[in-house]
């Protein structure tokens, strides 16, 4: 099963993508996670990506396309994958399609998790991420057991720079301009499925599994 997740930043793509990956035994590939890991390790890619990410913009297509094409060519993607945060532009979607075409493969589903901008801003200001392991929480909906401390590894949890309100507004503008056109792109390909992302997380997931036919 080859799936891409669509939706504004903060719509819940990551949470749902992880669950889909567990349920179907396919890798969860998050380009945001890959960039954050590179930043943490101080790689060249991380250094290049950081300035764009901190400003709420997109990392240039050429820095992300080869990375994803390589990743989905790995052995563990033989039965599929769930891409979270990629594609984010039409050229990225075209690059993905071309890479799959070469192998006589194609995407099965593009799942759009639909949430209004207003809700996104509210949600993201409450998001917290662990500085060490990257686990994500929310002060209201998924709080840590001890305030400000990661349940998983005991490190500090913080509001990520790219989740700060002014950056979120910028990210939403970027989303509408560059990523939203993918909704029509995948609708035209006949693989778009939209789920209501304002429902409780479990209900969003059961709607997704219904769409995927599980
Ligand atoms: P995410 O965790 O998916 O919200 O990604 C965090 C940030 O990483 C985004 O705001 C972008 O700056 C960058 N990023 C992640 N994926 C992509 C992509 N496919 N294309 C361009 N930039 C990306």
Short mmCIF file of C-alpha atoms and ligand atoms in Angstrom, two decimals:
data_model
loop_
_atom_site.label_atom_id
_atom_site.label_comp_id
_atom_site.label_asym_id
_atom_site.label_seq_id
_atom_site.Cartn_x
_atom_site.Cartn_y
_atom_site.Cartn_z
CA UNK A 1 0.00 0.00 0.00
CA UNK A 2 1.54 3.29 -1.10
CA UNK A 3 0.05 6.28 0.63
CA UNK A 4 0.72 10.00 0.86
CA UNK A 5 -0.74 12.12 3.63
CA UNK A 6 -1.99 15.61 2.82
CA UNK A 7 -3.28 18.34 5.08
CA UNK A 8 -2.11 21.56 6.66
CA UNK A 9 0.74 21.55 9.16
CA UNK A 10 -0.79 20.47 12.47
CA UNK A 11 -3.75 18.64 10.90
CA UNK A 12 -2.57 15.38 12.47
CA UNK A 13 -0.76 13.80 9.51
CA UNK A 14 2.12 12.53 11.61
CA UNK A 15 -0.02 10.89 14.29
CA UNK A 16 -2.23 9.18 11.73
CA UNK A 17 0.70 8.20 9.48
CA UNK A 18 2.41 6.41 12.40
CA UNK A 19 -0.74 4.43 13.13
CA UNK A 20 -1.23 3.52 9.48
CA UNK A 21 2.41 2.35 9.34
CA UNK A 22 1.87 0.13 12.41
CA UNK A 23 -1.38 -1.30 11.17
CA UNK A 24 -0.14 -2.14 7.67
CA UNK A 25 3.47 -2.98 8.52
CA UNK A 26 4.90 -0.35 6.16
CA UNK A 27 7.48 2.35 6.94
CA UNK A 28 6.41 5.82 8.01
CA UNK A 29 8.56 8.33 6.16
CA UNK A 30 8.40 11.89 7.46
CA UNK A 31 10.54 14.41 5.60
CA UNK A 32 10.19 16.82 8.55
CA UNK A 33 11.64 14.11 10.86
CA UNK A 34 14.46 13.44 8.40
CA UNK A 35 15.36 17.14 8.31
CA UNK A 36 15.15 17.46 12.10
CA UNK A 37 17.43 14.42 12.54
CA UNK A 38 19.91 16.00 10.11
CA UNK A 39 19.81 19.30 11.98
CA UNK A 40 20.47 17.47 15.25
CA UNK A 41 23.41 15.62 13.73
CA UNK A 42 24.75 18.85 12.20
CA UNK A 43 24.92 17.43 8.65
CA UNK A 44 25.28 19.61 5.55
CA UNK A 45 21.66 18.85 4.65
CA UNK A 46 20.55 19.86 8.15
CA UNK A 47 22.44 23.14 7.94
CA UNK A 48 20.86 23.96 4.59
CA UNK A 49 17.33 22.98 5.68
CA UNK A 50 17.32 24.76 9.06
CA UNK A 51 17.06 28.35 7.86
CA UNK A 52 14.05 27.55 5.66
CA UNK A 53 12.34 25.56 8.40
CA UNK A 54 12.85 28.17 11.11
CA UNK A 55 11.37 30.82 8.83
CA UNK A 56 8.27 28.68 8.19
CA UNK A 57 9.08 28.22 4.51
CA UNK A 58 9.64 25.08 2.48
CA UNK A 59 13.04 23.54 1.96
CA UNK A 60 13.84 23.79 -1.79
CA UNK A 61 12.51 20.92 -3.91
CA UNK A 62 15.97 19.80 -5.01
CA UNK A 63 17.02 19.15 -1.41
CA UNK A 64 14.07 16.91 -0.71
CA UNK A 65 13.25 15.07 -3.93
CA UNK A 66 16.32 12.82 -4.24
CA UNK A 67 16.20 12.09 -0.56
CA UNK A 68 12.66 10.71 -0.80
CA UNK A 69 13.23 8.89 -4.08
CA UNK A 70 16.24 7.12 -2.48
CA UNK A 71 14.30 6.32 0.67
CA UNK A 72 11.34 4.71 -1.10
CA UNK A 73 13.76 2.59 -3.12
CA UNK A 74 14.98 0.87 0.06
CA UNK A 75 14.19 -2.78 0.77
CA UNK A 76 11.71 -2.02 3.59
CA UNK A 77 9.47 -0.13 1.14
CA UNK A 78 8.90 -3.20 -1.03
CA UNK A 79 5.34 -3.54 0.29
CA UNK A 80 4.64 0.17 0.35
CA UNK A 81 5.08 3.20 2.56
CA UNK A 82 3.24 6.08 4.10
CA UNK A 83 4.73 9.45 3.23
CA UNK A 84 4.11 12.22 5.75
CA UNK A 85 4.99 15.77 4.67
CA UNK A 86 5.93 14.82 1.13
CA UNK A 87 4.99 15.83 -1.50
CA UNK A 88 4.44 19.46 -0.59
CA UNK A 89 4.61 20.98 -4.07
CA UNK A 90 3.46 19.93 -7.54
CA UNK A 91 7.08 19.38 -8.74
CA UNK A 92 7.63 17.05 -5.74
CA UNK A 93 4.45 15.14 -6.64
CA UNK A 94 5.65 14.84 -10.23
CA UNK A 95 9.06 13.58 -9.09
CA UNK A 96 7.39 10.96 -6.91
CA UNK A 97 5.12 9.87 -9.71
CA UNK A 98 8.06 9.62 -12.14
CA UNK A 99 10.10 7.55 -9.66
CA UNK A 100 7.20 5.13 -9.16
CA UNK A 101 6.41 4.99 -12.89
CA UNK A 102 9.96 3.85 -13.56
CA UNK A 103 9.25 0.79 -11.45
CA UNK A 104 5.77 0.31 -12.94
CA UNK A 105 4.27 1.31 -9.64
CA UNK A 106 1.86 3.99 -8.52
CA UNK A 107 0.37 5.55 -5.43
CA UNK A 108 -2.76 3.90 -4.04
CA UNK A 109 -4.15 6.74 -1.92
CA UNK A 110 -3.66 10.40 -1.07
CA UNK A 111 -5.36 11.03 2.25
CA UNK A 112 -6.27 14.61 3.03
CA UNK A 113 -6.87 15.36 6.69
CA UNK A 114 -9.12 18.37 6.63
CA UNK A 115 -8.90 20.95 9.46
CA UNK A 116 -9.66 24.71 9.34
CA UNK A 117 -6.85 27.26 9.74
CA UNK A 118 -8.39 28.59 12.93
CA UNK A 119 -8.24 25.19 14.62
CA UNK A 120 -4.73 24.60 13.35
CA UNK A 121 -3.42 27.76 15.01
CA UNK A 122 -5.08 26.79 18.31
CA UNK A 123 -3.70 23.27 18.15
CA UNK A 124 -0.16 24.15 17.24
CA UNK A 125 0.37 26.67 20.00
CA UNK A 126 -0.23 23.76 22.42
CA UNK A 127 2.12 21.36 20.72
CA UNK A 128 5.30 20.29 22.52
CA UNK A 129 8.19 18.23 21.19
CA UNK A 130 10.96 16.44 23.04
CA UNK A 131 14.36 18.06 22.45
CA UNK A 132 16.02 14.64 22.54
CA UNK A 133 13.82 11.95 20.92
CA UNK A 134 11.36 14.12 18.97
CA UNK A 135 8.22 12.61 20.59
CA UNK A 136 5.31 15.04 20.25
CA UNK A 137 2.66 15.97 22.79
CA UNK A 138 -0.09 18.54 23.27
CA UNK A 139 -0.68 20.44 26.50
CA UNK A 140 -4.43 19.72 26.33
CA UNK A 141 -5.01 16.62 24.22
CA UNK A 142 -1.82 14.55 24.74
CA UNK A 143 -0.13 15.96 27.85
CA UNK A 144 3.09 14.53 29.24
CA UNK A 145 2.68 12.81 32.62
CA UNK A 146 5.02 15.38 34.17
CA UNK A 147 4.73 18.92 32.75
CA UNK A 148 7.55 19.75 30.35
CA UNK A 149 9.19 16.31 30.61
CA UNK A 150 9.10 13.67 27.87
CA UNK A 151 7.30 10.45 28.92
CA UNK A 152 9.50 8.40 26.63
CA UNK A 153 13.02 9.56 27.48
CA UNK A 154 12.78 12.06 30.36
CA UNK A 155 14.22 15.02 28.41
CA UNK A 156 12.70 18.50 28.20
CA UNK A 157 9.71 19.17 25.92
CA UNK A 158 9.50 22.53 24.17
CA UNK A 159 7.40 24.53 21.70
CA UNK A 160 9.26 23.95 18.42
CA UNK A 161 10.39 27.12 16.64
CA UNK A 162 8.26 26.18 13.67
CA UNK A 163 5.16 25.78 15.91
CA UNK A 164 5.33 29.35 17.25
CA UNK A 165 2.17 31.34 16.30
CA UNK A 166 3.85 33.74 13.86
CA UNK A 167 5.62 30.85 12.14
CA UNK A 168 2.39 28.83 12.03
CA UNK A 169 0.64 31.69 10.18
CA UNK A 170 3.48 31.74 7.69
CA UNK A 171 3.38 27.95 7.32
CA UNK A 172 -0.38 28.06 6.67
CA UNK A 173 0.10 30.70 3.97
CA UNK A 174 2.82 28.53 2.40
CA UNK A 175 0.52 25.51 2.67
CA UNK A 176 -2.35 27.25 0.86
CA UNK A 177 -0.11 28.56 -1.84
CA UNK A 178 2.15 25.59 -2.54
CA UNK A 179 0.67 22.42 -1.06
CA UNK A 180 -3.11 22.80 -1.35
CA UNK A 181 -2.94 22.49 -5.17
CA UNK A 182 -2.00 18.85 -4.54
CA UNK A 183 -5.57 18.20 -3.43
CA UNK A 184 -6.85 18.85 -6.95
CA UNK A 185 -3.82 17.11 -8.42
CA UNK A 186 -4.65 13.85 -6.62
CA UNK A 187 -8.41 14.34 -7.07
CA UNK A 188 -7.78 14.38 -10.82
CA UNK A 189 -5.81 11.16 -10.49
CA UNK A 190 -8.81 9.60 -8.71
CA UNK A 191 -6.95 8.64 -5.52
CA UNK A 192 -7.86 11.49 -3.17
CA UNK A 193 -9.73 10.59 0.03
CA UNK A 194 -10.71 13.34 2.45
CA UNK A 195 -11.31 12.70 6.15
CA UNK A 196 -12.58 15.14 8.76
CA UNK A 197 -9.55 15.89 10.92
CA UNK A 198 -11.50 17.74 13.60
CA UNK A 199 -12.85 14.49 15.04
CA UNK A 200 -11.18 12.63 17.92
CA UNK A 201 -7.93 10.96 16.82
CA UNK A 202 -9.40 7.43 17.06
CA UNK A 203 -12.32 8.37 14.84
CA UNK A 204 -10.01 9.98 12.27
CA UNK A 205 -8.03 6.74 12.22
CA UNK A 206 -11.10 4.52 11.84
CA UNK A 207 -12.28 6.72 8.95
CA UNK A 208 -8.86 6.26 7.34
CA UNK A 209 -8.86 2.48 7.73
CA UNK A 210 -12.38 2.41 6.24
CA UNK A 211 -11.04 4.33 3.23
CA UNK A 212 -8.05 2.00 2.91
CA UNK A 213 -10.37 -0.97 3.00
CA UNK A 214 -9.09 -2.65 6.16
P1 LIG B 1 6.78 18.84 9.10
O1 LIG B 1 7.32 18.18 10.31
O2 LIG B 1 6.32 17.87 8.05
O3 LIG B 1 5.70 19.85 9.40
O4 LIG B 1 7.99 19.64 8.42
C1 LIG B 1 8.67 20.67 9.09
C2 LIG B 1 9.36 21.58 8.09
O5 LIG B 1 10.28 20.83 7.30
C3 LIG B 1 8.43 22.24 7.07
O6 LIG B 1 7.82 23.40 7.55
C4 LIG B 1 9.39 22.52 5.93
O7 LIG B 1 10.21 23.65 6.20
C5 LIG B 1 10.31 21.31 5.95
N1 LIG B 1 9.79 20.24 5.06
C6 LIG B 1 9.34 19.01 5.43
N2 LIG B 1 8.97 18.31 4.36
C7 LIG B 1 9.18 19.10 3.29
C8 LIG B 1 8.98 18.95 1.88
N3 LIG B 1 8.43 17.83 1.36
N4 LIG B 1 9.33 19.99 1.08
C9 LIG B 1 9.85 21.11 1.56
N5 LIG B 1 10.06 21.33 2.87
C10 LIG B 1 9.72 20.33 3.73
#
